[in-house]
Coordinates of N, CA, C and O in Angstrom, one line a residue:
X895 N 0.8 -1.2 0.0 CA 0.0 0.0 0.0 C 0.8 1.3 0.0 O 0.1 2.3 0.0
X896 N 2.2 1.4 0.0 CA 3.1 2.3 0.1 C 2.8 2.8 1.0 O 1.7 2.4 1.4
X897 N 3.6 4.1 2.0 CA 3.7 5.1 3.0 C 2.8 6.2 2.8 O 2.7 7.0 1.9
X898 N 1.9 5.9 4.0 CA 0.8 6.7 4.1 C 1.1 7.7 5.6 O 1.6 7.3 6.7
X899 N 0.7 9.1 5.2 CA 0.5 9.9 6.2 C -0.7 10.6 6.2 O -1.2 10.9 5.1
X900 N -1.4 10.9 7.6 CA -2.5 11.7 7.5 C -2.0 13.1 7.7 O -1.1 13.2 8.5
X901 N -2.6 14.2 7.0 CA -2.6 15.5 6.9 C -3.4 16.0 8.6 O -4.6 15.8 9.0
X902 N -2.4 16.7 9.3 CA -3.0 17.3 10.7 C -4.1 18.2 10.2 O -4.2 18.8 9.2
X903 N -4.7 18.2 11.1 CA -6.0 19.7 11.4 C -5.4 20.2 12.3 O -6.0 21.2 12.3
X904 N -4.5 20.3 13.3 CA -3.8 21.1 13.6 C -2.3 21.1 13.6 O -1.6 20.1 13.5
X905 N -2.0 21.8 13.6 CA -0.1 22.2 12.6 C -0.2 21.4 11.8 O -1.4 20.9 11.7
X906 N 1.0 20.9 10.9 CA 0.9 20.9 9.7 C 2.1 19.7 9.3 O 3.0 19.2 10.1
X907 N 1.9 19.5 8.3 CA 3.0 18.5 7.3 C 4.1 19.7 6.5 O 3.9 20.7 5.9
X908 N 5.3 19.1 6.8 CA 6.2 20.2 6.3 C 6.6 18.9 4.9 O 5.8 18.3 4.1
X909 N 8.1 18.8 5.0 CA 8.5 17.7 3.8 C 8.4 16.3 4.3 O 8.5 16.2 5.5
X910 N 8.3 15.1 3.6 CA 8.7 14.4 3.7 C 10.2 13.8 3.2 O 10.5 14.0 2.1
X911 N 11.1 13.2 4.2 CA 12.4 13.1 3.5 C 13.3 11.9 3.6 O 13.5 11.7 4.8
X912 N 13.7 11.3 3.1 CA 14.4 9.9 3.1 C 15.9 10.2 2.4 O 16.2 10.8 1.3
X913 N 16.9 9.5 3.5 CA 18.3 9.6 3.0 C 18.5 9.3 1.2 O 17.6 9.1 0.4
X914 N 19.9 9.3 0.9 CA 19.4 8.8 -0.5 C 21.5 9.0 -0.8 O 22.3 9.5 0.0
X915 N 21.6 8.6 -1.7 CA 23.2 8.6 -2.3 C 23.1 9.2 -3.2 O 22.1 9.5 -3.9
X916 N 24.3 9.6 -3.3 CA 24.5 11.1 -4.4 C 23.7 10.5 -5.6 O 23.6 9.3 -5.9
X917 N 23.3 12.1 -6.1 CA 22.3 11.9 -7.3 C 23.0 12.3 -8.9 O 22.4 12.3 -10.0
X918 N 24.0 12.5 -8.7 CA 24.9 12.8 -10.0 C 24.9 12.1 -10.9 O 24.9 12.7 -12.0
X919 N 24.9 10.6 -11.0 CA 24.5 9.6 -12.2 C 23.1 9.6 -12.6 O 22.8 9.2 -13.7
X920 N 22.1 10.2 -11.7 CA 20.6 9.9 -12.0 C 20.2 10.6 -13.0 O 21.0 11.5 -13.4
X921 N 19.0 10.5 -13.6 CA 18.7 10.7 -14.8 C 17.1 11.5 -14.2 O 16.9 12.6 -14.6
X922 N 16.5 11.2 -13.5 CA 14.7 11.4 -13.1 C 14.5 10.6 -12.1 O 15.1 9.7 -11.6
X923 N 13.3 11.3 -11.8 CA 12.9 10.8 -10.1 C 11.2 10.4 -11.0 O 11.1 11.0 -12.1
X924 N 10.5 9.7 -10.8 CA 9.5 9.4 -10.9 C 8.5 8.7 -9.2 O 8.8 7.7 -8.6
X925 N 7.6 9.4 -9.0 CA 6.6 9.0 -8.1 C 5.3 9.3 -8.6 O 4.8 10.0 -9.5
X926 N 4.7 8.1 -7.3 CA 3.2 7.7 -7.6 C 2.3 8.1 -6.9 O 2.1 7.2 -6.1
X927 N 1.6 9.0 -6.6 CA 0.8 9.1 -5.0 C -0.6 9.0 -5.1 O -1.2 8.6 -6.1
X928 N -1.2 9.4 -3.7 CA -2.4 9.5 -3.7 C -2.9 10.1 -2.9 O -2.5 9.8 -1.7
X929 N -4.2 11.3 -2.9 CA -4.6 12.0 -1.9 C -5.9 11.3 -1.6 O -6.4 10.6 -2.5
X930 N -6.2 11.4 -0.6 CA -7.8 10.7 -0.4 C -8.5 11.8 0.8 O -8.2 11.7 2.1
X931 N -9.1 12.4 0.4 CA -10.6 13.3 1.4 C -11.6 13.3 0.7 O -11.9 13.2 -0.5
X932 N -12.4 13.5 2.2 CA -13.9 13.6 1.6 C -14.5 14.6 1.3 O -14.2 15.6 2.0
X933 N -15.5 14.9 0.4 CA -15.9 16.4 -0.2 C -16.0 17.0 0.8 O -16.5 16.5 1.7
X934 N -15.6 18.5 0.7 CA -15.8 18.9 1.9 C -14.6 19.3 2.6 O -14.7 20.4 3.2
X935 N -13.2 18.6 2.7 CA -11.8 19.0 3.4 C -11.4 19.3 2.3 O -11.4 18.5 1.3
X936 N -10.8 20.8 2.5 CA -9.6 21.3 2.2 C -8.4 20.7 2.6 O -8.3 20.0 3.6
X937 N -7.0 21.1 1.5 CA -6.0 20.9 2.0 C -5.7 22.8 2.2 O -6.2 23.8 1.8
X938 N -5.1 22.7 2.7 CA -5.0 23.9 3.1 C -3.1 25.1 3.1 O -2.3 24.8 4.0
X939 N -2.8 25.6 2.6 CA -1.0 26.4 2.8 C -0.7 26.4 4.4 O -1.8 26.3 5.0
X940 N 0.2 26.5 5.2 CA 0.3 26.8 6.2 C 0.6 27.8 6.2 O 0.5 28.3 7.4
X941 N 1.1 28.5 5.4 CA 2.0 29.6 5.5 C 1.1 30.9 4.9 O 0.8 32.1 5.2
X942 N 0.8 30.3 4.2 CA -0.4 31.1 3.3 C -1.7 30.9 2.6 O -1.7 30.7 1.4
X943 N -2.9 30.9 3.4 CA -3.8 30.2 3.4 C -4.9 30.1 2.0 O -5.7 29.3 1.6
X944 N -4.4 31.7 1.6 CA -5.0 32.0 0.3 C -4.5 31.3 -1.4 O -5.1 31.5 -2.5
X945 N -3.2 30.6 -1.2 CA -2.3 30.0 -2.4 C -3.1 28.6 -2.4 O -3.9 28.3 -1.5
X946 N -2.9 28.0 -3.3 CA -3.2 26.9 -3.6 C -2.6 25.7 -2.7 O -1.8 26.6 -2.9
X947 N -2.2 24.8 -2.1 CA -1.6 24.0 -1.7 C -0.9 22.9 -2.4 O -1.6 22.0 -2.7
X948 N 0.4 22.8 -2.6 CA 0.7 21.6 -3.9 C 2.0 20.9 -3.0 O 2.5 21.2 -2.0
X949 N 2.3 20.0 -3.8 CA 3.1 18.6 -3.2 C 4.4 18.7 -4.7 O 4.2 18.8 -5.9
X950 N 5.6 18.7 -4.2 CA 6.4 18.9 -5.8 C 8.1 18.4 -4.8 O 8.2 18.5 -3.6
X951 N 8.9 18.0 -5.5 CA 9.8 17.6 -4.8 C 11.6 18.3 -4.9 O 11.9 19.3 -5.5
X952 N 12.4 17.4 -4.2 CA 13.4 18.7 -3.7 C 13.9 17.6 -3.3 O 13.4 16.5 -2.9
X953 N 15.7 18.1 -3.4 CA 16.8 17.3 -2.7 C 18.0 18.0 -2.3 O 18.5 18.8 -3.0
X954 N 18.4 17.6 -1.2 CA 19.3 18.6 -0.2 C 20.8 17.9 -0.3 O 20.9 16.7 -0.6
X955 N 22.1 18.8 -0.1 CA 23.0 18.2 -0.1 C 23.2 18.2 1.6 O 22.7 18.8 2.5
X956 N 24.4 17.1 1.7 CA 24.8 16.7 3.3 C 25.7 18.3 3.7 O 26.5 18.9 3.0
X957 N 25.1 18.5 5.0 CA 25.7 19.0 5.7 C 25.1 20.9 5.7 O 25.7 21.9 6.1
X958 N 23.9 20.5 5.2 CA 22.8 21.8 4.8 C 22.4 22.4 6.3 O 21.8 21.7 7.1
X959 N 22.9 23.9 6.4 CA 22.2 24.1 8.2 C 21.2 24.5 7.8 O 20.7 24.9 8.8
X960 N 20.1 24.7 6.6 CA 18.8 25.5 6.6 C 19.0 26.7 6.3 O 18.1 27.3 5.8
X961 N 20.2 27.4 6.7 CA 19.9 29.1 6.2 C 19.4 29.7 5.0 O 18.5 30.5 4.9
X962 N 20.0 29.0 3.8 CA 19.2 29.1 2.5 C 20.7 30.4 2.3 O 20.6 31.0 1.2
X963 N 21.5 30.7 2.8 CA 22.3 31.8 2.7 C 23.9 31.8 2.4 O 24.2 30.6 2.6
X964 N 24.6 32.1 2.3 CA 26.5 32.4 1.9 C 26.4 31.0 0.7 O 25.7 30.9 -0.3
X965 N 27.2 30.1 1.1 CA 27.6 28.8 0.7 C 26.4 28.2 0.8 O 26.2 27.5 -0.2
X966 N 25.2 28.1 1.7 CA 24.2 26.9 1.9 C 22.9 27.4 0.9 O 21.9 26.6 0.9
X967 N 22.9 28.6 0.0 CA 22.6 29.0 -0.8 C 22.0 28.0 -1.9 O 21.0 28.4 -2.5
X968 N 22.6 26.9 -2.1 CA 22.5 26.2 -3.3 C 22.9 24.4 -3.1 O 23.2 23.4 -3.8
X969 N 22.5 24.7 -1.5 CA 22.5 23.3 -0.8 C 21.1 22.4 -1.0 O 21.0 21.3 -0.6
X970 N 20.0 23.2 -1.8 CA 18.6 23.1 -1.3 C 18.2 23.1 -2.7 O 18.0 24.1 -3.3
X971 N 18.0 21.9 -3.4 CA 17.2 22.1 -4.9 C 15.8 21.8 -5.1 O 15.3 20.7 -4.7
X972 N 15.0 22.8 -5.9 CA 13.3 22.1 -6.1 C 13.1 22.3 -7.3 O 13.5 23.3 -8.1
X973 N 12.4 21.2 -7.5 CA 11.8 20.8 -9.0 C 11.5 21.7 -9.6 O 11.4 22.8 -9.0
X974 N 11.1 21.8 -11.0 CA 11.1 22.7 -11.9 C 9.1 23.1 -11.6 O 8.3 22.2 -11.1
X975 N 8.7 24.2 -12.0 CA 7.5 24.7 -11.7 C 6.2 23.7 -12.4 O 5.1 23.6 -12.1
X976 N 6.9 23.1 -13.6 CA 5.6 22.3 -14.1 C 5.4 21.1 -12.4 O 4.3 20.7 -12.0
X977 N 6.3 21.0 -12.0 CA 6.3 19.8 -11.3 C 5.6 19.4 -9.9 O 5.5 18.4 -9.2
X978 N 5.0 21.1 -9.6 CA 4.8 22.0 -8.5 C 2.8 21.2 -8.3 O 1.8 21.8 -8.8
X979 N 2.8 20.2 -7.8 CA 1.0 20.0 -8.1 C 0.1 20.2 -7.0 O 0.5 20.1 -5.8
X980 N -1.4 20.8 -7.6 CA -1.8 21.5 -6.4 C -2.8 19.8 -5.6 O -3.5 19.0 -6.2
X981 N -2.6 19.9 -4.6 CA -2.6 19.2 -3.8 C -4.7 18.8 -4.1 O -5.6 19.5 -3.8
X982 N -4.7 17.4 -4.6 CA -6.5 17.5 -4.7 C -6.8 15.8 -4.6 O -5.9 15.0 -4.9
X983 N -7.8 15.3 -4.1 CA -8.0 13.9 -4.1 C -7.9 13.6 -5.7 O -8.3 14.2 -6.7
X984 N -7.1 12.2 -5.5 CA -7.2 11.4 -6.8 C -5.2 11.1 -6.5 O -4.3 11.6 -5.8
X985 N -5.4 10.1 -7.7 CA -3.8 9.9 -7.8 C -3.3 10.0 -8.9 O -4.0 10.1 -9.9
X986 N -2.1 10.1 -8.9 CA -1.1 10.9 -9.9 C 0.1 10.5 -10.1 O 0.8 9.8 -9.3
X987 N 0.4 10.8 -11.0 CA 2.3 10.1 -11.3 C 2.5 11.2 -11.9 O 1.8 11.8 -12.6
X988 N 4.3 11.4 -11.6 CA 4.7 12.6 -11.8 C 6.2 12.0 -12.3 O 6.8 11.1 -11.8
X989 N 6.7 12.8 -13.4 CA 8.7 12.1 -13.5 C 9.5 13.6 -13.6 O 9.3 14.2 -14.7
X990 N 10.2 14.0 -13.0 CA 10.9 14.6 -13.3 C 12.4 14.4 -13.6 O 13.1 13.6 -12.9
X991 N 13.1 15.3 -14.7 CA 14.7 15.0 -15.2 C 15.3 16.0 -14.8 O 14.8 17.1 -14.8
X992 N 16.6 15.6 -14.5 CA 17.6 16.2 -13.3 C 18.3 17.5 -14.2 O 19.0 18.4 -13.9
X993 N 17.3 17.1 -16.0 CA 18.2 18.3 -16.7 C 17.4 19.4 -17.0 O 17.7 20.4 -17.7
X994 N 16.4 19.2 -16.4 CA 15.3 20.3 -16.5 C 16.0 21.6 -15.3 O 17.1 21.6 -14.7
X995 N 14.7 22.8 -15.4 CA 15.6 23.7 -14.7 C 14.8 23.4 -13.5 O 13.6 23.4 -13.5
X996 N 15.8 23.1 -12.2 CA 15.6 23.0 -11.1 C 15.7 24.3 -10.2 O 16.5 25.1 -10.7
X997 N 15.3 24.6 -9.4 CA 15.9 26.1 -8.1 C 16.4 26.1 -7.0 O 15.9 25.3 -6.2
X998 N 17.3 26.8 -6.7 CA 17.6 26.6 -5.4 C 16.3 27.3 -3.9 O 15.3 28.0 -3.9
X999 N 17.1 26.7 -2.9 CA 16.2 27.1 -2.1 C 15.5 29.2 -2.5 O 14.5 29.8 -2.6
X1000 N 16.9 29.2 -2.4 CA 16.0 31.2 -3.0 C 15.8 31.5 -4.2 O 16.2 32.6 -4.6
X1001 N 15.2 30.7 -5.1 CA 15.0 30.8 -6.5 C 15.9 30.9 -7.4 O 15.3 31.5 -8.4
X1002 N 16.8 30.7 -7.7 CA 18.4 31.0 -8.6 C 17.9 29.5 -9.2 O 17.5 28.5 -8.6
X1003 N 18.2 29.7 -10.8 CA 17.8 28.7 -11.1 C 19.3 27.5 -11.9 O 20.2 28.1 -12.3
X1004 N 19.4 26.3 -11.9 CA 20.7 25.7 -12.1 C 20.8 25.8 -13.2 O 21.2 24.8 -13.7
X1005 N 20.5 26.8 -14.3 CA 21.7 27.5 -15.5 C 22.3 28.6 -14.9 O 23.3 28.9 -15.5
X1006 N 22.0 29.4 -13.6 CA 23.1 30.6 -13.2 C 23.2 29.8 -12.0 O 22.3 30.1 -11.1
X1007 N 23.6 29.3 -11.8 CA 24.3 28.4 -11.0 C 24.9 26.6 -11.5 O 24.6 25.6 -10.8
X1008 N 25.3 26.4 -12.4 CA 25.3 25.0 -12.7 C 26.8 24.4 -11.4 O 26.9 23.4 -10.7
X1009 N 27.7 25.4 -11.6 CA 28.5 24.6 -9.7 C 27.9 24.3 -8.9 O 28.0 23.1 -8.6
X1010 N 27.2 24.9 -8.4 CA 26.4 24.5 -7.1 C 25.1 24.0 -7.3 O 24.3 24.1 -6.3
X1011 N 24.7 23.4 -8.4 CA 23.7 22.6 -8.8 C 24.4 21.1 -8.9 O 23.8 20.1 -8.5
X1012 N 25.9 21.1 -9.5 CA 26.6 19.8 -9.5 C 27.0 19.4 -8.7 O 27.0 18.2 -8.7
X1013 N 27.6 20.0 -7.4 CA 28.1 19.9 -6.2 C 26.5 19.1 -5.5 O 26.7 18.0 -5.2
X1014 N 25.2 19.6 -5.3 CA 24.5 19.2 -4.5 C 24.0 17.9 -5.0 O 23.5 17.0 -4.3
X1015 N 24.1 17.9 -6.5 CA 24.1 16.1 -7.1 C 25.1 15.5 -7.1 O 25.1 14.4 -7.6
X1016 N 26.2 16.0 -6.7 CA 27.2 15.0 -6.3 C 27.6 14.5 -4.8 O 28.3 13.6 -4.3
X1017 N 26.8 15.6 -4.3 CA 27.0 15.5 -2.5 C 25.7 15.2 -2.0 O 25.5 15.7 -0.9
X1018 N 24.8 14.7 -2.4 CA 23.8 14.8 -1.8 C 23.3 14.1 -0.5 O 24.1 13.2 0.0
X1019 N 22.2 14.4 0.1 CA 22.2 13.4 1.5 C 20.9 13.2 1.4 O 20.7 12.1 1.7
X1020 N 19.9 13.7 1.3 CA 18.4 13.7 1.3 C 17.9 14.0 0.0 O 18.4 14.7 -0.8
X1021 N 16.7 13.1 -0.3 CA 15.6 13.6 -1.0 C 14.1 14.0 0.0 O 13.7 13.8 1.2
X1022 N 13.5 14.8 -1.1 CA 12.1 14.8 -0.3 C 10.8 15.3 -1.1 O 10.9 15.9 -2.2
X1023 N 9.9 15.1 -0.6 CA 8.6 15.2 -1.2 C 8.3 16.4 -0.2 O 8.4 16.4 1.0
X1024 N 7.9 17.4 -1.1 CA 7.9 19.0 0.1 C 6.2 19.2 -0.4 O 5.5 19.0 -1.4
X1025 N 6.0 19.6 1.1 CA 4.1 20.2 1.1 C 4.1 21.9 1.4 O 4.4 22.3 2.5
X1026 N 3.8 22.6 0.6 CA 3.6 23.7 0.7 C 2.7 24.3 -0.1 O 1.5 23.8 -0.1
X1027 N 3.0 25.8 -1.5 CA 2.7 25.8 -2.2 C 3.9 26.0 -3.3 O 5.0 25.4 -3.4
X1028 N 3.5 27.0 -4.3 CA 4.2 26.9 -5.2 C 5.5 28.2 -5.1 O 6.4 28.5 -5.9
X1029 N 5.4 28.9 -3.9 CA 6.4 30.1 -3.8 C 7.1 29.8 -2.5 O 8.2 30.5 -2.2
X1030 N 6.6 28.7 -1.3 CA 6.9 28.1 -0.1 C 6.4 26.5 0.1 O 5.6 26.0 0.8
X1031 N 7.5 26.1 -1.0 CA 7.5 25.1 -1.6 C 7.6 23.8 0.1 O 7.1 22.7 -0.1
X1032 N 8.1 24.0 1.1 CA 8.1 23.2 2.0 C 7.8 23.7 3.6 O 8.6 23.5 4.5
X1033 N 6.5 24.3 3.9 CA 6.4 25.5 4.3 C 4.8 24.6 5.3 O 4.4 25.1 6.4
X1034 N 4.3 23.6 4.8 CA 3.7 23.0 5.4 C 2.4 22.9 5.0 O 2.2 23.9 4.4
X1035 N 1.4 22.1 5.0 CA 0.3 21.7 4.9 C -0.7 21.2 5.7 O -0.2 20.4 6.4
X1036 N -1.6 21.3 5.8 CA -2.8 20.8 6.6 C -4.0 20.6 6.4 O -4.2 21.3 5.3
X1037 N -5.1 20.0 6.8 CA -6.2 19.6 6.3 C -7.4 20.5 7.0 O -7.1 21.0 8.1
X1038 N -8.5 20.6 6.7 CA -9.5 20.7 7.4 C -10.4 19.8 7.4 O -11.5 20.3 7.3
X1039 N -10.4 18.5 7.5 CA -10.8 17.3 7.7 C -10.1 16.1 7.3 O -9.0 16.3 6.7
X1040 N -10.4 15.4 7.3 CA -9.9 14.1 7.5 C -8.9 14.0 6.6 O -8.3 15.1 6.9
X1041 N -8.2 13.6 5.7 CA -6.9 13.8 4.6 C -5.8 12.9 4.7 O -5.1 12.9 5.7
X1042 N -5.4 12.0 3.6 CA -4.2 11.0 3.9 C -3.7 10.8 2.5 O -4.4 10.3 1.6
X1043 N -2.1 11.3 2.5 CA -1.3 11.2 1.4 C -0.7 9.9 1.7 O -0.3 9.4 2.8
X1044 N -0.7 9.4 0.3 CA 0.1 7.4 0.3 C 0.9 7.7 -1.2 O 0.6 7.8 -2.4
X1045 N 2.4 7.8 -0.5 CA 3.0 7.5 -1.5 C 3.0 5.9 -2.1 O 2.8 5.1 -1.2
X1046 N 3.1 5.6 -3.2 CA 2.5 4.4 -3.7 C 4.1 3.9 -4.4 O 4.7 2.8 -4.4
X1047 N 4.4 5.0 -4.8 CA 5.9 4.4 -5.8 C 6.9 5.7 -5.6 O 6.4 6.8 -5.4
X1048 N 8.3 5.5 -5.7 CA 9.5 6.4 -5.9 C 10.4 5.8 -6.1 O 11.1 5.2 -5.3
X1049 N 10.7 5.9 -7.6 CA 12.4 5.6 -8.1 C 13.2 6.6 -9.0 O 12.9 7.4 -9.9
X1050 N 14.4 6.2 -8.4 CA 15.0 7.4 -9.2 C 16.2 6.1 -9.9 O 16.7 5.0 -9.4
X1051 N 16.2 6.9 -11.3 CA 16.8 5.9 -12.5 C 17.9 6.9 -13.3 O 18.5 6.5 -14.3

């Protein structure tokens, strides 16, 4: 049945994230998921309640403190904007390629940065599936009723 989480009604789902070995040979990430609510619950932004809420993914290199700032700037990559989906019951498969344009945590996208786009696929330590929206991409989500994401499939090839 793959890894299921329920979406809180109170605080929130930030990313989900699983270790992972450098990503420099990889070619695409492809996953499977699935939302399930009943008419009626929203998913909801945490951060911003009036955006859309979407699920899109992201991989960190080792040794990232979170600042998003100097050197850790470009420690932090997310999927390209087609990839960005707004969070709705039903299931979906998504593939994204590592040669598409990816961003860093502060938007810099890896053609004006392709060093520190190769450095974080060659150092990498984490992948993750981020819940936010589409401008606070890992920023958190929550439900107003009942709500449960199942990831179903994830490989990266």
């Amino acid at each position: 049945g793959g890894v299921t989480l329920e979406f809180p009604q109170r605080g929130e789902i930030d990313p989900l994230t699983m270790p992972v070995s450098p990503l420099a040979k990889a070619k695409q990430i492809t996953f499977r998921y699935r939302v399930d609510a009943p008419r009626g619950a929203r998913l909801v932004s945490a951060q911003t309640p009036n955006q859309p809420a979407t699920v899109s993914l992201y991989f960190q290199r080792q040794g990232d403190n979170w600042s998003g700032r100097g050197r850790f700037a470009s420690y932090r990559w997310y999927s390209p904007a087609k990839a960005v989906i707004p969070l709705t019951p039903g299931e979906r498969t998504l593939t994204v390629r590592f040669d598409e344009t990816w961003t860093n945590v502060n938007g810099v996208p890896n053609s004006r940065d392709p060093q520190g786009y190769a450095s974080a696929l060659k150092n990498t330590g984490q992948i993750g599936i981020a819940f936010g929206t589409s401008s606070a991409r890992s920023h958190g989500v929550y439900s107003t009723g009942p709500a449960r994401f199942t990831l179903l499939e994830f490989s990266i090839t």
